[in-house]
RNA sequence: GGGACGUUAGCUCAGAUGGUUAGAGUGCUGCGUUGACAUCGCAGAGGUCACUGGUUCGAUUCCAGUACGUCCCA
């Protein structure tokens, strides 16, 4: 034994190993994909994380899944391209920089647009590679030479191109419209950026007296009394008898005194509140719609900071919440407040800063969605795009079918500026890829729209902008449509849907064939990880303490596609222990390969050899099938069980006598061959899941080639499939386990050699036992005799009955007869219960007549076997009781 | 209000086109350092597969409803 091998530590330490191999892979350009027409493409575009963000567990999961798929397909011989990149994240990034400026007591206006943008670019330079470095430590095998950024030259060109085309096709329009205004972020946001949260609130009932008859009034229920300052009408349901006589007449708005027409609109729900709704078109989206139908004026009373404006009269300057309190007091004083009820209602909040959204009128840019949505619906319906799991198709379709126009302008500076120019002298408005200085109509001075586009506008183009669009590149030719998109379920509407309609529109082909949706990583109590709760787990801490392989393995096991996953540190330990198990199995192999010669001829395969090679083929087949179906967790489980419960627990133990030279030198050679082959293939199968440790071990083992990354994904070898060997091993495992159980229950010290008599009437069973008696002796530490039948009952023997074999272990002086009888009785009871159930079926005529014959046969065989077992157990109990 | 998902061992989760001895990890109990590994080994205990009906020869699995939980949409 060489010193070198003794130096392999018994505990695997991932830290140096991981950085070492990642650097090697990246420097060797193993992640780079070139356009190769004759190779089958496999392409994933990475959901771009926020450029100045940090890696969180969601990223870790998402990118682990993508890396597994990419490494696996690459090993299968695909031309695998995984395109990485980052997103400029308009609101979030701008907010960060504004925060920084605030520390210097500066606002962005102090710098002006240009200087401010310089600061943001500086910020991006400073933090922009943080997350990509973090992705490297996770092991992501993406092609960094093709890394992109949503605001780089190419992506920006694509954004401009798309905007202009949609504009020219009439699918982008500008309108004075009600949108969601965030008073904190100082910008509009799109409908899906609004999060509805149920909040406790009050429903205020207010009297609106009739103009003609001060005695008569309508009671209005509202949760937002401060908006009454912007009321322009009252609406009732046209079927509502209570109010019909007032339709067309007027009410007087309390406090203000304004005259409000009563209108009839089917929108009003007669059963909610009082059935009469005050109309505030400038501050409520529903009122806005109704207002447009009825040609109502739009009176704005709240400003962009969320304060009451000059239209609010004496309330001007109050913020919306203070104003509400004051209005309520004033209404009370007037006697106009009828009652106040507590109720919970949904309030829209900004998904970035969690400020309550203020619906607000303003001029914004929109994308007309209907014409874009239709083909996107078709593509999912006819299966050109498949969601995994399938149920997300419905969620997607439901949203697409009810889609509203997309507000794409943002009142920010950081982003793609809207390429539209307005003439200062005439009404001319021009959209142009290249900057325009003067009006083509009147020659007047033009100014560009100050707003930028929604960040998602650029990410919607990601699958083709990253491949070179609008140019016709060879990359687009080979890799578009991409193979699969991997992302979280929280982002289907934001991103997936928009990529689909954009891809269909501009590439005339779906952007990906499959969408693999995963759940969220929750904390151990099932809550979302969030900064405010402080319950987040930093993937980098985990990589530091347990290694990236363990993190990856933990994230994808014990979980199924589309379902959320709770983060438990215990599970992380389990993954690390598995890595350590692999490490030690290979350590053992190394210790016995000092003289290994791949060309040496050995003896014939033993049963154990044939068995493990056959089981390996099963593992290859199953793991590959699961991967094809995106069941990555199941694939990992198969490999975990094969390597731990079969290879380590049984094969290595069975091979030890040969490896230790207790038999012939040729036997040792064969055992070496098998252990090397099985271990190496196991590592290859595990490589996509645990890239680092598998590379480290693979490199230490006898191997050919530069890296495990470049090996071929194992294919099942039909000639190595051996059902006979699997059947025989199953018998041996059952018998050995039975012997061990007796030893354990009778407290035979592990070091003490026991005696065992195995009785098998069936010749084939005897054959199995006799041929493999060495295995039985070594793994049960027993002296074994095989008999056809028991000539005389051994004195004081404990026993067990397995399929086809009876096990006796004479234990003079060690056996506790009562305990043994109890044990046998317990087993007997279980067997009898099973037997009763099986016989119940066989006595049922309906079952015999209607069940398929193979099922009936199976039950019959089971009954016979259980019957024999029961008889044997009964006999044993009788014998001992005598 | 509409919808999706979940409810299986103490905990976290798998699973079966309907017939299996219903599994894994972890935790628990007992024994243990046998020339890879105590981040380990051997053995064991632990489940009315949420509830109620229906379909069926047979349901934990399919269908309907109920309860509880999580989430999405409005």
CSV table of N, CA and C in Angstrom, one decimal, chain A residues 77-175:
chain,number,residue,atom,x,y,z
A,77,UNK,N,-24.0,14.0,-26.0
A,77,UNK,CA,-23.5,14.3,-27.3
A,77,UNK,C,-24.2,15.5,-28.0
A,78,UNK,N,-25.1,16.1,-27.3
A,78,UNK,CA,-25.7,17.3,-27.9
A,78,UNK,C,-24.7,18.5,-27.9
A,79,UNK,N,-25.0,19.4,-28.8
A,79,UNK,CA,-24.3,20.6,-28.9
A,79,UNK,C,-25.0,21.5,-27.9
A,80,UNK,N,-24.5,21.5,-26.6
A,80,UNK,CA,-25.2,22.1,-25.5
A,80,UNK,C,-24.7,23.5,-25.3
A,81,UNK,N,-25.7,24.4,-25.3
A,81,UNK,CA,-25.4,25.8,-25.1
A,81,UNK,C,-26.3,26.3,-24.0
A,82,UNK,N,-25.7,26.8,-22.9
A,82,UNK,CA,-26.4,27.5,-21.9
A,82,UNK,C,-26.0,28.9,-21.8
A,83,UNK,N,-26.9,29.8,-22.2
A,83,UNK,CA,-26.5,31.2,-22.3
A,83,UNK,C,-26.8,32.0,-21.0
A,84,UNK,N,-25.8,32.5,-20.4
A,84,UNK,CA,-26.0,33.2,-19.1
A,84,UNK,C,-26.2,34.7,-19.4
A,85,UNK,N,-26.6,35.4,-18.4
A,85,UNK,CA,-26.7,36.9,-18.5
A,85,UNK,C,-27.4,37.5,-17.3
A,86,UNK,N,-27.5,38.8,-17.4
A,86,UNK,CA,-28.1,39.5,-16.3
A,86,UNK,C,-29.1,40.6,-16.8
A,87,UNK,N,-29.9,41.0,-15.9
A,87,UNK,CA,-31.0,41.9,-16.2
A,87,UNK,C,-30.7,43.3,-15.6
A,88,UNK,N,-31.1,44.4,-16.2
A,88,UNK,CA,-30.8,45.7,-15.7
A,88,UNK,C,-31.7,46.1,-14.5
A,89,UNK,N,-32.8,45.4,-14.4
A,89,UNK,CA,-33.7,45.5,-13.3
A,89,UNK,C,-34.0,47.0,-12.9
A,90,UNK,N,-34.7,47.7,-13.8
A,90,UNK,CA,-34.9,49.1,-13.8
A,90,UNK,C,-35.2,49.7,-12.4
A,91,UNK,N,-36.3,49.4,-11.8
A,91,UNK,CA,-36.7,50.0,-10.6
A,91,UNK,C,-35.7,49.7,-9.5
A,92,UNK,N,-35.4,48.4,-9.3
A,92,UNK,CA,-34.6,47.9,-8.2
A,92,UNK,C,-33.2,48.6,-8.2
A,93,UNK,N,-32.6,48.6,-9.4
A,93,UNK,CA,-31.2,49.1,-9.5
A,93,UNK,C,-31.2,50.6,-9.3
A,94,UNK,N,-32.2,51.3,-9.9
A,94,UNK,CA,-32.2,52.7,-9.8
A,94,UNK,C,-32.5,53.1,-8.3
A,95,UNK,N,-33.3,52.3,-7.6
A,95,UNK,CA,-33.6,52.6,-6.2
A,95,UNK,C,-32.3,52.5,-5.4
A,96,UNK,N,-31.5,51.5,-5.7
A,96,UNK,CA,-30.3,51.3,-4.9
A,96,UNK,C,-29.4,52.5,-5.1
A,97,UNK,N,-29.2,53.0,-6.3
A,97,UNK,CA,-28.3,54.1,-6.5
A,97,UNK,C,-28.9,55.4,-5.9
A,98,UNK,N,-30.2,55.5,-5.9
A,98,UNK,CA,-30.8,56.7,-5.3
A,98,UNK,C,-30.6,56.6,-3.8
A,99,UNK,N,-30.6,55.4,-3.2
A,99,UNK,CA,-30.3,55.3,-1.8
A,99,UNK,C,-28.9,55.7,-1.5
A,100,UNK,N,-28.0,55.3,-2.4
A,100,UNK,CA,-26.6,55.7,-2.2
A,100,UNK,C,-26.5,57.2,-2.3
A,101,UNK,N,-27.1,57.8,-3.2
A,101,UNK,CA,-27.0,59.2,-3.4
A,101,UNK,C,-27.6,59.9,-2.1
A,102,UNK,N,-28.7,59.4,-1.6
A,102,UNK,CA,-29.3,60.0,-0.4
A,102,UNK,C,-28.3,60.1,0.7
A,103,UNK,N,-27.4,59.1,0.8
A,103,UNK,CA,-26.4,59.2,1.9
A,103,UNK,C,-25.5,60.4,1.7
A,104,UNK,N,-25.4,60.9,0.4
A,104,UNK,CA,-24.6,62.1,0.2
A,104,UNK,C,-25.5,63.3,0.1
A,105,UNK,N,-26.7,63.1,0.6
A,105,UNK,CA,-27.7,64.1,0.6
A,105,UNK,C,-28.0,64.7,-0.8
A,106,UNK,N,-28.0,63.8,-1.7
A,106,UNK,CA,-28.3,64.2,-3.1
A,106,UNK,C,-29.5,63.4,-3.7
A,107,UNK,N,-30.2,64.1,-4.5
A,107,UNK,CA,-31.3,63.5,-5.2
A,107,UNK,C,-30.9,63.3,-6.7
A,108,UNK,N,-31.6,62.5,-7.5
A,108,UNK,CA,-31.1,62.3,-8.8
A,108,UNK,C,-31.2,63.5,-9.7
A,109,UNK,N,-32.2,64.4,-9.3
A,109,UNK,CA,-32.4,65.6,-10.0
A,109,UNK,C,-31.2,66.6,-9.9
A,110,UNK,N,-30.5,66.4,-8.7
A,110,UNK,CA,-29.3,67.2,-8.5
A,110,UNK,C,-28.2,66.9,-9.5
A,111,UNK,N,-28.2,65.6,-9.9
A,111,UNK,CA,-27.1,65.2,-10.9
A,111,UNK,C,-27.6,65.5,-12.3
A,112,UNK,N,-28.9,65.3,-12.5
A,112,UNK,CA,-29.4,65.3,-13.9
A,112,UNK,C,-29.3,64.0,-14.5
A,113,UNK,N,-30.0,63.8,-15.6
A,113,UNK,CA,-30.2,62.5,-16.2
A,113,UNK,C,-28.8,61.8,-16.5
A,114,UNK,N,-28.0,62.5,-17.3
A,114,UNK,CA,-26.8,61.9,-17.8
A,114,UNK,C,-25.8,61.5,-16.6
A,115,UNK,N,-25.6,62.4,-15.7
A,115,UNK,CA,-24.7,62.1,-14.6
A,115,UNK,C,-25.2,61.0,-13.7
A,116,UNK,N,-26.5,61.0,-13.6
A,116,UNK,CA,-27.1,60.0,-12.8
A,116,UNK,C,-26.9,58.6,-13.4
A,117,UNK,N,-27.1,58.6,-14.7
A,117,UNK,CA,-26.9,57.3,-15.4
A,117,UNK,C,-25.5,56.8,-15.3
A,118,UNK,N,-24.5,57.8,-15.3
A,118,UNK,CA,-23.1,57.4,-15.2
A,118,UNK,C,-22.9,56.7,-13.8
A,119,UNK,N,-23.6,57.3,-12.8
A,119,UNK,CA,-23.5,56.6,-11.5
A,119,UNK,C,-24.1,55.2,-11.5
A,120,UNK,N,-25.2,55.0,-12.2
A,120,UNK,CA,-25.8,53.7,-12.2
A,120,UNK,C,-24.8,52.7,-13.0
A,121,UNK,N,-24.2,53.2,-14.0
A,121,UNK,CA,-23.3,52.3,-14.8
A,121,UNK,C,-22.1,52.0,-13.9
A,122,UNK,N,-21.6,53.0,-13.1
A,122,UNK,CA,-20.6,52.7,-12.1
A,122,UNK,C,-21.0,51.6,-11.1
A,123,UNK,N,-22.2,51.8,-10.7
A,123,UNK,CA,-22.7,50.8,-9.7
A,123,UNK,C,-22.8,49.4,-10.3
A,124,UNK,N,-23.2,49.4,-11.6
A,124,UNK,CA,-23.3,48.1,-12.3
A,124,UNK,C,-21.9,47.5,-12.5
A,125,UNK,N,-20.9,48.3,-12.8
A,125,UNK,CA,-19.5,47.8,-12.9
A,125,UNK,C,-19.0,47.2,-11.6
A,126,UNK,N,-19.4,47.9,-10.5
A,126,UNK,CA,-18.9,47.5,-9.2
A,126,UNK,C,-19.5,46.2,-8.8
A,127,UNK,N,-20.8,46.0,-9.0
A,127,UNK,CA,-21.5,44.9,-8.4
A,127,UNK,C,-21.9,43.8,-9.5
A,128,UNK,N,-21.7,44.2,-10.8
A,128,UNK,CA,-22.2,43.4,-11.9
A,128,UNK,C,-21.7,42.0,-11.9
A,129,UNK,N,-20.5,41.8,-11.4
A,129,UNK,CA,-20.0,40.4,-11.6
A,129,UNK,C,-20.1,39.6,-10.3
A,130,UNK,N,-20.8,40.2,-9.3
A,130,UNK,CA,-20.9,39.5,-8.1
A,130,UNK,C,-21.8,38.2,-8.3
A,131,UNK,N,-22.9,38.4,-8.9
A,131,UNK,CA,-23.8,37.3,-9.0
A,131,UNK,C,-23.2,36.2,-10.0
A,132,UNK,N,-22.5,36.7,-11.0
A,132,UNK,CA,-22.0,35.7,-12.0
A,132,UNK,C,-20.8,34.9,-11.3
A,133,UNK,N,-20.1,35.5,-10.4
A,133,UNK,CA,-19.1,34.8,-9.6
A,133,UNK,C,-19.8,33.8,-8.8
A,134,UNK,N,-20.9,34.2,-8.2
A,134,UNK,CA,-21.7,33.3,-7.3
A,134,UNK,C,-22.2,32.1,-8.1
A,135,UNK,N,-22.6,32.3,-9.3
A,135,UNK,CA,-23.1,31.2,-10.1
A,135,UNK,C,-22.0,30.3,-10.4
A,136,UNK,N,-20.8,30.8,-10.6
A,136,UNK,CA,-19.7,29.9,-10.8
A,136,UNK,C,-19.5,29.0,-9.6
A,137,UNK,N,-19.6,29.5,-8.4
A,137,UNK,CA,-19.3,28.7,-7.3
A,137,UNK,C,-20.4,27.6,-7.1
A,138,UNK,N,-21.5,27.8,-7.7
A,138,UNK,CA,-22.6,26.8,-7.7
A,138,UNK,C,-22.2,25.7,-8.7
A,139,UNK,N,-21.3,26.0,-9.6
A,139,UNK,CA,-20.9,24.9,-10.6
A,139,UNK,C,-21.5,25.1,-12.0
A,140,UNK,N,-22.2,26.2,-12.2
A,140,UNK,CA,-23.0,26.4,-13.4
A,140,UNK,C,-22.1,26.3,-14.7
A,141,UNK,N,-22.4,25.4,-15.6
A,141,UNK,CA,-21.6,25.2,-16.7
A,141,UNK,C,-22.1,26.0,-17.9
A,142,UNK,N,-22.4,27.3,-17.7
A,142,UNK,CA,-22.9,28.1,-18.8
A,142,UNK,C,-21.7,28.7,-19.6
A,143,UNK,N,-22.0,29.1,-20.8
A,143,UNK,CA,-21.0,29.6,-21.7
A,143,UNK,C,-20.7,31.1,-21.4
A,144,UNK,N,-19.8,31.3,-20.6
A,144,UNK,CA,-19.5,32.7,-20.2
A,144,UNK,C,-19.0,33.6,-21.3
A,145,UNK,N,-18.5,33.0,-22.3
A,145,UNK,CA,-18.1,33.8,-23.5
A,145,UNK,C,-19.3,34.5,-24.2
A,146,UNK,N,-20.5,33.9,-23.9
A,146,UNK,CA,-21.7,34.4,-24.5
A,146,UNK,C,-22.5,35.2,-23.5
A,147,UNK,N,-22.0,35.6,-22.4
A,147,UNK,CA,-22.7,36.3,-21.4
A,147,UNK,C,-23.3,37.6,-21.9
A,148,UNK,N,-24.6,37.8,-21.6
A,148,UNK,CA,-25.3,39.0,-22.1
A,148,UNK,C,-25.9,39.8,-20.9
A,149,UNK,N,-26.2,41.0,-21.3
A,149,UNK,CA,-26.8,42.0,-20.4
A,149,UNK,C,-28.0,42.6,-21.1
A,150,UNK,N,-29.1,42.8,-20.4
A,150,UNK,CA,-30.3,43.4,-21.2
A,150,UNK,C,-30.0,44.8,-21.7
A,151,UNK,N,-29.0,45.4,-21.2
A,151,UNK,CA,-28.8,46.8,-21.8
A,151,UNK,C,-27.5,46.8,-22.6
A,152,UNK,N,-26.9,45.7,-22.9
A,152,UNK,CA,-25.8,45.7,-23.8
A,152,UNK,C,-26.2,46.1,-25.2
A,153,UNK,N,-25.2,46.3,-26.0
A,153,UNK,CA,-25.5,46.9,-27.4
A,153,UNK,C,-26.5,46.0,-28.1
A,154,UNK,N,-26.2,44.7,-28.1
A,154,UNK,CA,-27.1,43.8,-28.9
A,154,UNK,C,-28.5,43.8,-28.4
A,155,UNK,N,-28.7,43.7,-27.1
A,155,UNK,CA,-30.0,43.6,-26.6
A,155,UNK,C,-30.7,44.9,-26.8
A,156,UNK,N,-30.0,46.0,-26.6
A,156,UNK,CA,-30.7,47.3,-26.8
A,156,UNK,C,-31.1,47.5,-28.3
A,157,UNK,N,-30.3,47.0,-29.2
A,157,UNK,CA,-30.7,47.0,-30.6
A,157,UNK,C,-32.0,46.3,-30.8
A,158,UNK,N,-32.1,45.1,-30.2
A,158,UNK,CA,-33.3,44.3,-30.3
A,158,UNK,C,-34.5,45.0,-29.8
A,159,UNK,N,-34.3,45.7,-28.6
A,159,UNK,CA,-35.4,46.4,-28.0
A,159,UNK,C,-35.9,47.5,-28.9
A,160,UNK,N,-35.0,48.3,-29.4
A,160,UNK,CA,-35.4,49.3,-30.3
A,160,UNK,C,-36.2,48.8,-31.5
A,161,UNK,N,-35.6,47.8,-32.1
A,161,UNK,CA,-36.2,47.1,-33.3
A,161,UNK,C,-37.6,46.7,-33.0
A,162,UNK,N,-37.8,46.0,-31.9
A,162,UNK,CA,-39.1,45.5,-31.5
A,162,UNK,C,-40.1,46.7,-31.3
A,163,UNK,N,-39.6,47.7,-30.6
A,163,UNK,CA,-40.5,48.8,-30.3
A,163,UNK,C,-41.0,49.5,-31.6
A,164,UNK,N,-40.0,49.7,-32.5
A,164,UNK,CA,-40.4,50.4,-33.7
A,164,UNK,C,-41.4,49.5,-34.6
A,165,UNK,N,-41.1,48.2,-34.6
A,165,UNK,CA,-42.0,47.4,-35.4
A,165,UNK,C,-43.4,47.4,-34.9
A,166,UNK,N,-43.5,47.2,-33.5
A,166,UNK,CA,-44.8,47.2,-32.9
A,166,UNK,C,-45.5,48.5,-33.1
A,167,UNK,N,-44.7,49.6,-33.0
A,167,UNK,CA,-45.3,50.9,-33.2
A,167,UNK,C,-45.8,51.1,-34.6
A,168,UNK,N,-45.0,50.6,-35.5
A,168,UNK,CA,-45.5,50.8,-36.9
A,168,UNK,C,-46.6,49.9,-37.3
A,169,UNK,N,-46.7,48.8,-36.6
A,169,UNK,CA,-47.9,47.9,-36.8
A,169,UNK,C,-49.1,48.3,-36.0
A,170,UNK,N,-49.0,49.4,-35.3
A,170,UNK,CA,-50.1,49.9,-34.5
A,170,UNK,C,-50.4,49.1,-33.2
A,171,UNK,N,-49.4,48.4,-32.8
A,171,UNK,CA,-49.6,47.6,-31.6
A,171,UNK,C,-49.0,48.3,-30.4
A,172,UNK,N,-48.4,49.4,-30.6
A,172,UNK,CA,-48.0,50.2,-29.4
A,172,UNK,C,-48.7,51.5,-29.5
A,173,UNK,N,-49.3,51.9,-28.5
A,173,UNK,CA,-50.0,53.2,-28.5
A,173,UNK,C,-49.8,54.0,-27.2
A,174,UNK,N,-50.1,55.3,-27.3
A,174,UNK,CA,-50.0,56.1,-26.1
A,174,UNK,C,-51.3,56.6,-25.8
A,175,UNK,N,-51.6,56.5,-24.5
A,175,UNK,CA,-53.0,56.9,-24.1
A,175,UNK,C,-53.0,57.6,-22.7
